[in-house]
Coordinates of C-alpha atoms in Angstrom, one line a residue:
Chain C
M142 CA -6.6 -11.5 -2.5
G143 CA -4.5 -11.2 -5.7
A144 CA -2.7 -8.0 -4.7
G145 CA 0.7 -9.6 -4.8
M146 CA 1.5 -9.9 -1.1
T147 CA 3.6 -13.1 -1.3
T148 CA 5.4 -11.7 -4.3
A149 CA 6.1 -8.5 -2.4
I150 CA 7.6 -10.3 0.6
K151 CA 9.8 -12.3 -1.8
A152 CA 11.0 -9.1 -3.5
L153 CA 12.0 -7.6 -0.1
S154 CA 13.3 -10.6 1.8
E155 CA 17.0 -11.5 2.1
I156 CA 16.2 -15.0 3.4
E157 CA 14.2 -17.7 1.7
V158 CA 10.6 -16.7 2.4
V159 CA 8.5 -19.0 4.6
S160 CA 5.3 -19.5 2.8
T161 CA 2.0 -21.0 3.7
E162 CA 0.3 -21.3 0.4
A163 CA -2.7 -23.6 -0.1
N164 CA -4.6 -24.6 -3.2
N165 CA -7.0 -21.8 -4.1
S166 CA -10.5 -23.1 -4.3
E167 CA -11.9 -19.6 -5.1
R168 CA -10.7 -19.5 -8.7
D169 CA -13.9 -17.7 -9.7
V170 CA -12.8 -14.8 -7.4
V171 CA -9.2 -14.6 -8.3
D172 CA -7.8 -16.9 -10.9
K173 CA -4.5 -18.0 -9.3
P174 CA -3.5 -21.5 -8.3
T175 CA -2.6 -20.9 -4.7
T176 CA -3.4 -18.5 -1.8
T177 CA -1.7 -17.7 1.5
V178 CA -3.7 -19.1 4.4
A179 CA -1.5 -18.1 7.4
L180 CA 1.4 -15.9 6.6
D181 CA 4.5 -15.3 4.6
Y182 CA 7.7 -14.4 6.5
G183 CA 10.8 -12.7 5.3
E184 CA 13.7 -10.7 6.8
I185 CA 16.1 -7.9 6.1
V186 CA 19.1 -8.1 8.3
L187 CA 20.5 -4.7 9.5
S188 CA 23.2 -6.0 11.8
N189 CA 24.1 -8.9 14.0
D190 CA 21.5 -8.0 16.5
E191 CA 18.9 -6.2 14.4
K192 CA 16.6 -7.3 11.6
I193 CA 13.4 -6.1 10.0
R194 CA 10.8 -8.9 10.2
M195 CA 8.2 -8.9 7.5
Y196 CA 5.0 -10.9 7.8
G197 CA 2.6 -11.1 4.9
I198 CA -0.9 -11.9 6.0
P199 CA -3.9 -12.9 3.9
G200 CA -6.5 -10.3 3.0
Q201 CA -9.6 -12.4 3.1
R202 CA -11.7 -11.5 6.0
R203 CA -12.1 -15.2 7.0
F204 CA -8.4 -15.0 8.1
D205 CA -8.9 -11.9 10.3
F206 CA -7.6 -13.9 13.3
M207 CA -4.2 -13.6 11.7
W208 CA -4.7 -9.8 11.5
A209 CA -5.5 -9.7 15.2
I210 CA -2.3 -11.6 16.0
L211 CA -0.1 -9.3 14.0
K212 CA -1.7 -5.9 14.4
T213 CA -1.0 -5.8 18.1
R214 CA 2.7 -6.5 17.4
A215 CA 3.4 -4.8 14.1
E216 CA 5.2 -1.5 13.9
G217 CA 3.8 -0.8 10.5
M218 CA 2.0 -2.2 7.5
V219 CA 2.2 -1.9 3.7
L220 CA -1.4 -2.4 2.6
L221 CA -1.4 -3.9 -0.9
V222 CA -4.7 -3.2 -2.7
N223 CA -5.5 -5.0 -5.9
N224 CA -6.8 -2.3 -8.2
D225 CA -8.3 -4.9 -10.5
A226 CA -10.7 -6.0 -7.6
E227 CA -14.4 -5.2 -7.6
N228 CA -14.2 -2.3 -5.2
P229 CA -10.6 -1.5 -4.3
I230 CA -11.4 1.8 -2.5
A231 CA -13.9 0.0 -0.2
E232 CA -11.4 -2.7 0.5
M233 CA -8.8 0.0 1.5
L234 CA -11.3 1.8 3.7
A235 CA -12.2 -1.5 5.4
F236 CA -8.6 -2.3 6.2
V237 CA -7.9 1.2 7.4
E238 CA -10.8 0.7 9.9
D239 CA -9.5 -2.6 11.0
F240 CA -5.9 -1.3 11.4
R241 CA -7.0 2.1 12.7
E242 CA -4.5 2.3 15.4
L243 CA -1.5 1.7 13.1
C244 CA -2.9 4.2 10.6
Y245 CA -3.1 6.9 13.2
K246 CA 0.4 6.5 14.3
G247 CA 1.6 6.9 10.8
G248 CA 2.3 3.2 10.3
V249 CA 0.5 2.5 7.0
V250 CA 1.5 2.9 3.4
V251 CA -1.1 1.9 0.7
G252 CA 0.4 0.2 -2.3
V253 CA -2.0 0.0 -5.2
S254 CA -1.1 -3.0 -7.4
R255 CA -2.2 -4.0 -10.9
S256 CA -2.8 -0.4 -11.8
E257 CA -1.3 -1.2 -15.2
I258 CA -4.3 -3.4 -15.8
A259 CA -6.8 -1.3 -14.0
P260 CA -5.7 2.3 -14.0
Q261 CA -8.9 3.4 -12.2
P262 CA -9.4 4.4 -9.5
T263 CA -6.4 6.6 -9.3
T264 CA -4.3 7.2 -6.2
G265 CA -5.9 10.6 -6.0
E266 CA -9.3 9.0 -5.8
F267 CA -8.1 6.6 -3.1
A268 CA -6.8 9.6 -1.1
R269 CA -9.9 11.6 -1.5
A270 CA -12.1 8.7 -0.4
L271 CA -9.8 8.2 2.7
A272 CA -9.9 11.9 3.5
E273 CA -13.7 11.9 3.5
V274 CA -13.7 9.3 6.3
H275 CA -10.5 10.3 8.0
P276 CA -9.7 13.9 7.2
E277 CA -6.9 14.0 9.7
L278 CA -4.9 11.1 8.1
T279 CA -2.2 11.8 5.5
V280 CA -1.4 8.3 4.3
P281 CA 1.2 7.7 1.6
I282 CA -0.7 6.1 -1.3
F283 CA 1.1 5.1 -4.5
T284 CA 1.0 2.6 -7.3
L285 CA 3.5 -0.1 -7.2
D286 CA 4.5 -3.4 -8.7
P287 CA 5.0 -6.0 -5.9
R288 CA 7.5 -7.8 -8.2
S289 CA 9.8 -4.8 -8.2
K290 CA 12.4 -4.9 -5.5
D291 CA 13.1 -1.3 -6.0
Q292 CA 9.4 -0.3 -5.6
M293 CA 8.9 -2.5 -2.6
Q294 CA 12.0 -1.0 -0.9
M295 CA 10.6 2.4 -1.7
A296 CA 7.4 1.5 0.1
L297 CA 9.2 0.0 3.1
L298 CA 11.5 3.1 3.4
T299 CA 8.5 5.4 3.1
L300 CA 6.7 3.5 5.8
I301 CA 9.6 3.7 8.2
V302 CA 10.4 7.4 7.6
N303 CA 6.7 8.3 8.0
L304 CA 6.6 6.4 11.3
E305 CA 9.7 8.2 12.5
M306 CA 8.5 11.6 11.4
R307 CA 5.1 11.0 13.1
E308 CA 6.9 10.0 16.3
T309 CA 9.1 13.1 16.1
F310 CA 6.5 15.7 15.0
G311 CA 3.1 14.1 15.3
E312 CA 2.0 15.5 18.6
A313 CA 3.3 18.9 18.0
G314 CA 1.9 18.8 14.5
V315 CA -1.6 18.0 15.8
Q316 CA -1.4 20.9 18.3
Q317 CA -0.2 23.2 15.5
A318 CA -3.1 22.3 13.3
Chain V
M85 CA -5.9 28.8 6.0
R86 CA -6.5 28.4 2.3
D87 CA -5.8 26.3 -0.7
S88 CA -2.6 27.0 -2.6
R89 CA -4.7 27.9 -5.7
R90 CA -4.7 31.7 -6.4
G91 CA -6.1 33.7 -9.2
S92 CA -3.8 35.1 -11.8
T93 CA -3.5 35.8 -15.4
L94 CA -1.3 34.0 -18.0
E95 CA 1.1 36.9 -18.0
P96 CA 3.8 36.5 -15.4
T97 CA 3.0 38.8 -12.5
S98 CA 6.6 39.3 -11.4
P99 CA 8.6 39.5 -14.6
D100 CA 11.6 40.7 -12.7
S101 CA 11.9 37.4 -10.8
A102 CA 15.2 35.8 -11.7
A103 CA 13.7 32.4 -11.1
Q104 CA 11.1 33.0 -13.6
D105 CA 13.4 34.3 -16.3
N106 CA 14.3 30.8 -17.5
G107 CA 12.1 29.3 -20.1
W108 CA 10.8 26.4 -17.9
G109 CA 9.8 29.0 -15.3
Q110 CA 7.6 30.6 -17.8
V111 CA 6.1 27.3 -18.9
T112 CA 5.4 26.3 -15.3
F113 CA 4.0 29.7 -14.5
A114 CA 1.6 29.4 -17.5
I115 CA 0.5 25.9 -16.5
N116 CA -0.1 26.9 -12.9
S117 CA -2.1 29.9 -14.0
I118 CA -4.4 27.7 -16.0
L119 CA -4.7 25.2 -13.2
Q120 CA -5.7 28.0 -10.9
I121 CA -8.6 29.1 -13.0
A122 CA -9.7 25.5 -13.5
A123 CA -10.9 26.2 -17.0
P124 CA -11.3 23.7 -19.8
M125 CA -8.2 24.9 -21.5
L126 CA -6.0 23.6 -24.2
L127 CA -2.4 24.6 -24.2
R128 CA 0.3 24.3 -26.9
I129 CA 3.9 25.1 -25.8
D130 CA 6.7 25.5 -28.3
V131 CA 10.2 25.3 -27.0
E132 CA 13.1 25.8 -29.4
G133 CA 14.7 22.5 -30.3
H134 CA 11.7 20.3 -29.1
D135 CA 8.5 19.1 -30.7
P136 CA 5.4 21.0 -29.4
L137 CA 4.1 20.1 -26.0
F138 CA 0.3 19.7 -25.9
I139 CA -1.8 19.8 -22.7
D140 CA -5.5 19.1 -22.5
F141 CA -6.5 20.3 -19.0
R142 CA -10.0 18.7 -19.3
H143 CA -8.4 15.3 -19.3
G144 CA -5.4 16.1 -17.1
A145 CA -3.2 14.8 -19.8
F146 CA -0.3 15.8 -22.0
V147 CA 1.7 14.5 -24.9
W148 CA 5.3 15.5 -25.8
A149 CA 7.9 13.7 -27.8
T150 CA 10.6 14.9 -25.4
D151 CA 11.5 12.4 -22.6
L152 CA 10.8 14.1 -19.3
N153 CA 14.0 12.6 -18.0
E154 CA 15.9 15.0 -20.3
L155 CA 14.8 17.9 -18.1
P156 CA 16.1 20.2 -16.9
V157 CA 17.5 21.6 -20.1
D158 CA 17.5 25.2 -21.1
A159 CA 14.3 26.3 -22.7
T160 CA 14.7 29.2 -25.0
N161 CA 12.2 31.0 -27.3
V162 CA 9.2 29.6 -25.5
T163 CA 5.8 30.5 -26.9
F164 CA 2.4 29.5 -25.7
E165 CA -0.9 29.1 -27.5
T166 CA -4.0 28.8 -25.3
E167 CA -7.5 28.0 -26.3
Q168 CA -10.7 27.4 -24.4
A169 CA -12.1 24.1 -25.4
L170 CA -15.7 24.2 -26.7
E171 CA -18.2 22.0 -24.9
G172 CA -18.0 18.5 -26.4
A173 CA -14.9 19.3 -28.4
P174 CA -12.8 16.2 -29.0
P175 CA -9.5 15.8 -27.1
L176 CA -6.5 17.7 -28.3
F177 CA -4.7 14.5 -28.9
R178 CA -5.4 10.8 -28.8
L179 CA -6.1 9.8 -25.1
P180 CA -4.9 8.7 -22.7
G181 CA -1.7 10.5 -23.4
Y182 CA 0.4 10.9 -20.2
S183 CA -0.8 12.0 -16.8
L184 CA -0.3 15.7 -16.4
D185 CA 0.9 14.9 -12.8
L186 CA 4.1 13.5 -14.4
L187 CA 4.9 16.8 -16.0
L188 CA 3.9 18.9 -13.0
W189 CA 6.2 16.9 -10.8
V190 CA 9.2 17.3 -13.1
L191 CA 8.5 21.0 -13.9
G192 CA 7.8 21.8 -10.2
N193 CA 11.1 20.3 -9.1
N194 CA 13.2 21.8 -11.8
A195 CA 11.7 25.0 -13.2
Y196 CA 12.7 27.4 -10.4
R197 CA 16.1 25.9 -9.6
G198 CA 16.1 26.2 -5.9
H199 CA 13.9 29.3 -5.5
L200 CA 10.3 29.6 -4.5
A201 CA 7.8 29.6 -7.3
P202 CA 6.5 33.1 -8.1
W203 CA 2.9 32.2 -7.1
L204 CA 4.1 31.3 -3.6
R205 CA 4.9 33.9 -0.9
P206 CA 7.7 34.1 1.6
G207 CA 6.3 33.7 5.1
E208 CA 4.0 30.9 4.2
R209 CA 4.0 27.5 5.8
Y210 CA 3.0 24.3 4.1
R211 CA 1.5 21.0 5.1
L212 CA 0.9 18.0 2.9
Y213 CA -2.7 16.9 2.7
Q214 CA -2.2 14.2 0.1
W215 CA 1.0 12.3 -0.9
P216 CA 2.0 12.4 -4.5
N217 CA 2.0 9.1 -6.3
L218 CA 5.7 8.2 -5.7
G219 CA 5.1 5.1 -7.8
Q220 CA 5.0 7.2 -10.9
H221 CA 7.5 9.9 -10.1
L222 CA 11.3 9.7 -10.2
H223 CA 12.3 10.8 -6.7
E224 CA 15.1 10.8 -4.2
M225 CA 14.9 9.4 -0.7
T226 CA 15.5 12.9 0.6
Q227 CA 12.3 13.9 -1.0
T228 CA 10.5 11.0 0.7
Q229 CA 11.9 12.2 4.0
M230 CA 10.7 15.8 3.3
L231 CA 7.2 14.5 2.4
A232 CA 7.0 12.6 5.6
V233 CA 7.9 15.8 7.5
L234 CA 5.3 17.8 5.6
G235 CA 2.7 15.2 6.3
N236 CA 3.0 15.9 10.0
G237 CA 3.0 19.7 10.4
Y238 CA 3.2 23.1 8.7
F239 CA 6.7 24.0 7.7
S240 CA 8.4 26.9 5.8
P241 CA 10.9 25.7 3.2
A242 CA 13.8 26.6 5.5
E243 CA 12.2 24.7 8.5
L244 CA 11.5 21.8 6.2
A245 CA 15.1 21.7 5.1
V246 CA 16.3 21.6 8.7
A247 CA 13.8 19.0 9.8
A248 CA 14.7 16.6 6.9
G249 CA 18.4 17.4 6.9
A250 CA 18.1 18.5 3.2
P251 CA 19.5 21.5 1.3
V252 CA 17.0 24.4 1.4
E253 CA 17.1 24.5 -2.4
E254 CA 15.7 21.0 -2.5
A255 CA 13.0 22.0 -0.1
Y256 CA 12.0 24.9 -2.4
N257 CA 11.9 22.6 -5.4
L258 CA 9.7 20.1 -3.6
I259 CA 7.3 22.7 -2.3
N260 CA 7.0 24.1 -5.8
A261 CA 6.2 20.7 -7.2
L262 CA 3.6 19.9 -4.5
S263 CA 2.0 23.3 -4.9
L264 CA 1.7 22.7 -8.7
L265 CA 0.1 19.3 -8.0
R266 CA -2.4 20.9 -5.6
L267 CA -1.2 18.7 -2.7
L268 CA -0.5 21.4 -0.1
R269 CA -2.4 23.3 2.6
V270 CA -1.0 26.8 3.0
S271 CA -1.0 29.0 6.0
E272 CA 0.6 32.3 6.9
D273 CA -0.9 32.3 10.3
V274 CA 0.2 29.1 11.9
A275 CA 3.1 29.2 14.4
P276 CA 6.3 27.3 13.8
L277 CA 6.3 23.8 14.9
V278 CA 8.1 23.3 18.2
V279 CA 9.7 19.9 18.6
P280 CA 12.0 18.4 21.2
S281 CA 15.6 18.7 20.2
A282 CA 16.2 15.0 20.4
P283 CA 13.3 13.1 18.7
T284 CA 12.1 10.3 21.0
G285 CA 12.4 7.8 18.2
Q286 CA 16.1 8.4 17.9
K287 CA 17.2 8.6 21.5
D288 CA 20.3 6.7 22.2
K289 CA 20.1 4.9 18.9
G290 CA 22.4 7.0 16.7
A291 CA 21.1 7.0 13.2
S292 CA 17.4 6.5 12.6
L293 CA 16.1 3.2 11.4
F294 CA 15.3 5.0 8.1
A295 CA 19.0 6.0 7.8
R296 CA 20.2 2.5 8.8
L297 CA 17.9 0.8 6.3
R298 CA 18.8 3.2 3.6
A299 CA 22.4 2.5 4.1
R300 CA 21.8 -1.2 4.3
L301 CA 19.9 -1.1 1.0
G302 CA 22.4 1.2 -0.6
R303 CA 19.7 3.9 -1.5
Chain Z
M38 CA -11.8 -26.0 -14.1
T39 CA -12.7 -28.7 -11.5
T40 CA -15.4 -28.1 -8.9
S41 CA -14.0 -27.2 -5.5
P42 CA -15.0 -29.8 -2.8
Q43 CA -17.2 -27.3 -0.9
N44 CA -19.2 -26.7 -4.1
D45 CA -19.6 -30.4 -5.0
P46 CA -22.9 -31.7 -3.6
A47 CA -21.8 -35.3 -3.8
V48 CA -18.6 -34.6 -1.8
V49 CA -20.4 -32.5 0.7
E50 CA -23.1 -35.2 1.3
A51 CA -20.5 -37.9 1.7
A52 CA -18.4 -35.8 4.1
S53 CA -21.4 -35.0 6.2
A54 CA -22.4 -38.7 6.4
L55 CA -18.8 -39.6 7.5
L56 CA -18.8 -37.0 10.2
T57 CA -22.2 -38.2 11.5
E58 CA -20.9 -41.8 11.6
M59 CA -17.7 -40.6 13.3
K60 CA -19.7 -38.9 16.0
G61 CA -21.6 -42.1 16.5
V62 CA -18.4 -44.0 17.1
S63 CA -16.9 -41.7 19.7
V64 CA -18.8 -39.9 22.4
S65 CA -15.7 -37.9 23.1
L66 CA -15.8 -36.2 19.7
V67 CA -17.1 -32.7 20.4
Y68 CA -16.7 -31.2 16.9
A69 CA -15.3 -32.2 13.5
A70 CA -15.1 -30.7 10.1
F71 CA -13.8 -31.5 6.7
L72 CA -12.3 -28.4 5.1
T73 CA -10.4 -27.4 2.0
D74 CA -6.7 -26.5 2.0
D75 CA -7.5 -22.8 1.8
G76 CA -10.0 -22.8 4.7
F77 CA -13.5 -23.5 3.5
D78 CA -15.9 -25.8 5.2
V79 CA -16.9 -28.8 3.2
A80 CA -19.0 -30.4 5.9
R81 CA -19.1 -30.0 9.7
L82 CA -20.9 -31.4 12.7
P83 CA -23.5 -29.1 14.1
S84 CA -22.1 -27.1 17.0
R85 CA -23.3 -24.4 19.3
V86 CA -19.9 -23.5 20.6
T87 CA -17.9 -23.3 17.4
D88 CA -18.1 -20.9 14.5
G89 CA -17.7 -23.4 11.7
P90 CA -16.3 -21.1 9.0
R91 CA -13.9 -19.5 11.4
F92 CA -12.7 -22.9 12.7
A93 CA -12.1 -23.9 9.1
S94 CA -10.0 -20.9 8.4
M95 CA -7.9 -21.3 11.5
A96 CA -7.5 -25.0 10.9
S97 CA -6.2 -24.3 7.4
S98 CA -3.7 -21.7 8.8
M99 CA -2.5 -24.2 11.3
Q100 CA -2.2 -26.9 8.7
A101 CA -0.1 -24.6 6.5
L102 CA 2.1 -23.5 9.4
S103 CA 2.8 -27.0 10.4
D104 CA 3.6 -27.9 6.8
A105 CA 5.9 -24.9 6.7
V106 CA 7.7 -25.9 9.9
A107 CA 8.2 -29.5 8.7
H108 CA 9.5 -28.1 5.4
E109 CA 11.8 -25.7 7.2
L110 CA 13.2 -28.5 9.4
R111 CA 13.5 -30.9 6.4
I112 CA 11.6 -33.6 8.2
G113 CA 9.2 -34.4 5.4
G114 CA 5.6 -33.5 5.0
S115 CA 3.7 -33.1 8.3
E116 CA 1.3 -36.0 8.9
Y117 CA -0.9 -34.6 11.7
L118 CA -0.9 -32.0 14.3
I119 CA -2.2 -32.1 17.8
I120 CA -3.1 -29.2 20.1
S121 CA -3.5 -30.4 23.6
S122 CA -5.1 -28.1 26.2
L123 CA -6.8 -28.4 29.6
N124 CA -10.2 -29.4 28.5
G125 CA -9.5 -31.3 25.2
Y126 CA -7.4 -31.5 22.1
V127 CA -7.6 -30.9 18.4
I128 CA -6.3 -33.5 16.0
Q129 CA -5.9 -32.5 12.5
L130 CA -4.6 -34.3 9.4
R131 CA -4.8 -34.2 5.7
V132 CA -7.2 -36.5 3.8
P133 CA -4.5 -38.6 2.1
G134 CA -4.0 -37.7 -1.6
S135 CA -6.4 -34.8 -1.6
L136 CA -6.4 -31.1 -0.9
M137 CA -8.7 -31.5 2.1
V138 CA -8.1 -31.7 5.8
L139 CA -10.1 -33.4 8.6
S140 CA -10.0 -31.5 11.9
A141 CA -11.6 -32.9 15.1
L142 CA -12.0 -31.6 18.6
F143 CA -12.2 -34.2 21.4
D144 CA -12.8 -33.9 25.1
N145 CA -10.4 -35.4 27.6
D146 CA -12.3 -38.6 28.0
A147 CA -10.7 -40.0 24.9
T148 CA -7.0 -41.0 24.8
V149 CA -4.9 -39.2 22.2
G150 CA -4.0 -42.5 20.6
A151 CA -7.7 -43.6 20.2
A152 CA -8.7 -40.2 18.9
L153 CA -5.8 -40.1 16.4
A154 CA -6.7 -43.6 15.2
L155 CA -10.3 -42.6 14.7
T156 CA -9.4 -39.4 12.8
R157 CA -7.0 -41.3 10.6
T158 CA -9.6 -43.8 9.8
Y159 CA -12.2 -41.3 8.7
A160 CA -9.7 -39.2 6.7
A161 CA -8.7 -42.4 4.9
R162 CA -12.3 -43.2 4.2
M163 CA -12.8 -39.7 2.7
T164 CA -9.9 -40.5 0.4
G165 CA -11.9 -43.4 -0.9
I166 CA -14.7 -41.0 -1.8
V167 CA -12.8 -38.1 -3.4
G168 CA -10.0 -40.3 -4.8
G169 CA -6.4 -40.0 -4.0

């Protein structure tokens, strides 16, 4: 919570975002007035018959039923991690475990938010922690500002090109290694 | 298989290399040499027309009055001063300074101008084991595409260029930068990657989704 | 900062008492819970078949989605939602004037109308306790 998921969807979407924000009663955990309790929805239209649908889902584990709904249907995920949280690396690792299948098909980019407030851990530390548990994964991990349309587009494009390259080279690359 | 780090001295080992003749090539070579020995070094670099560039390798930080976006510019009359930091010695400058990675990315991509860095060898193939922090580096989408390729197999610079549809000079530049950042696995033994001529993800679709979205977003 | 309902002993006690009374009124009531807008239990009936915190989270998601649909269709704020299934139905509505929701599961022995009326009554009584 507090990583900027709703803001990120708003930065990317070309339509008015459908939001499901509720009053946040955990102000002691993250001091913000509202929190997403179901999903945020946005779109980028590519053509008359093609669009990229983006669903933002809450990170709190009590909403993991929403994860279950989307992870079987999603092509990829930008995992936003709040670097100002108590243990952002542990949070990332927990999500990688929960979305293991997406990760292994190249469908995950990790966006570390609020690094301007909390510069540690660095993206290198995130990557090393991930490599200890999943040495075979090479996940794009970078700092980003969810308010920045430019940076969110970069994350989305990275996600898509990584998925496509995994689909193209992944099996051969595994055999090569 | 081994890491891209290799022992060398601060003196350029191949002074005849045209790529290394330019000033930034020398600067980059010196920095890479210090990174290879992983010593607690302090480095001062003087480039004519610029304020001194200071690097404190213990803290992975640098300071320089020159804006990195001004690179590449010709660097002439380059001189270096190195010093091993004594244990407990204060930082060379007021921390945090700037992350050394920022400098390494820019130098790596620009210093050798489309040629392989002198510490890398023809015949090697490279694979990414960790992505650079693209959030802090100015980069082109072609570089993102090459990174995604490198994350999925071992490629020579020429193979990388073909796989990503990029000029081979850009592949050399990126490999140089990633090597400098210590983000590559290197192998001389691995066989070239064999892939189907028509990637399954692009069958009957024309341009890839990446290409279509890039075009849609104007990037 | 005001105390959130789930952390306010007076609210929790009052909500528990209301649910117990509600259960006494309707034998068809299988389960019921007062929950916060963001999916925390304030009070719930004891249940062996329902994971209370999980039910609260799902109920808050449903509430938010129904609000989003009503907003999208410009039909005003959603008043209540009903999920009807083979062996029962869930009726859910906001506690008027507050950031709480009452969600109740009934078996098929009750009519939808009676169940809705009962749920409305107790949601309104909660308003009297927490203010609105």
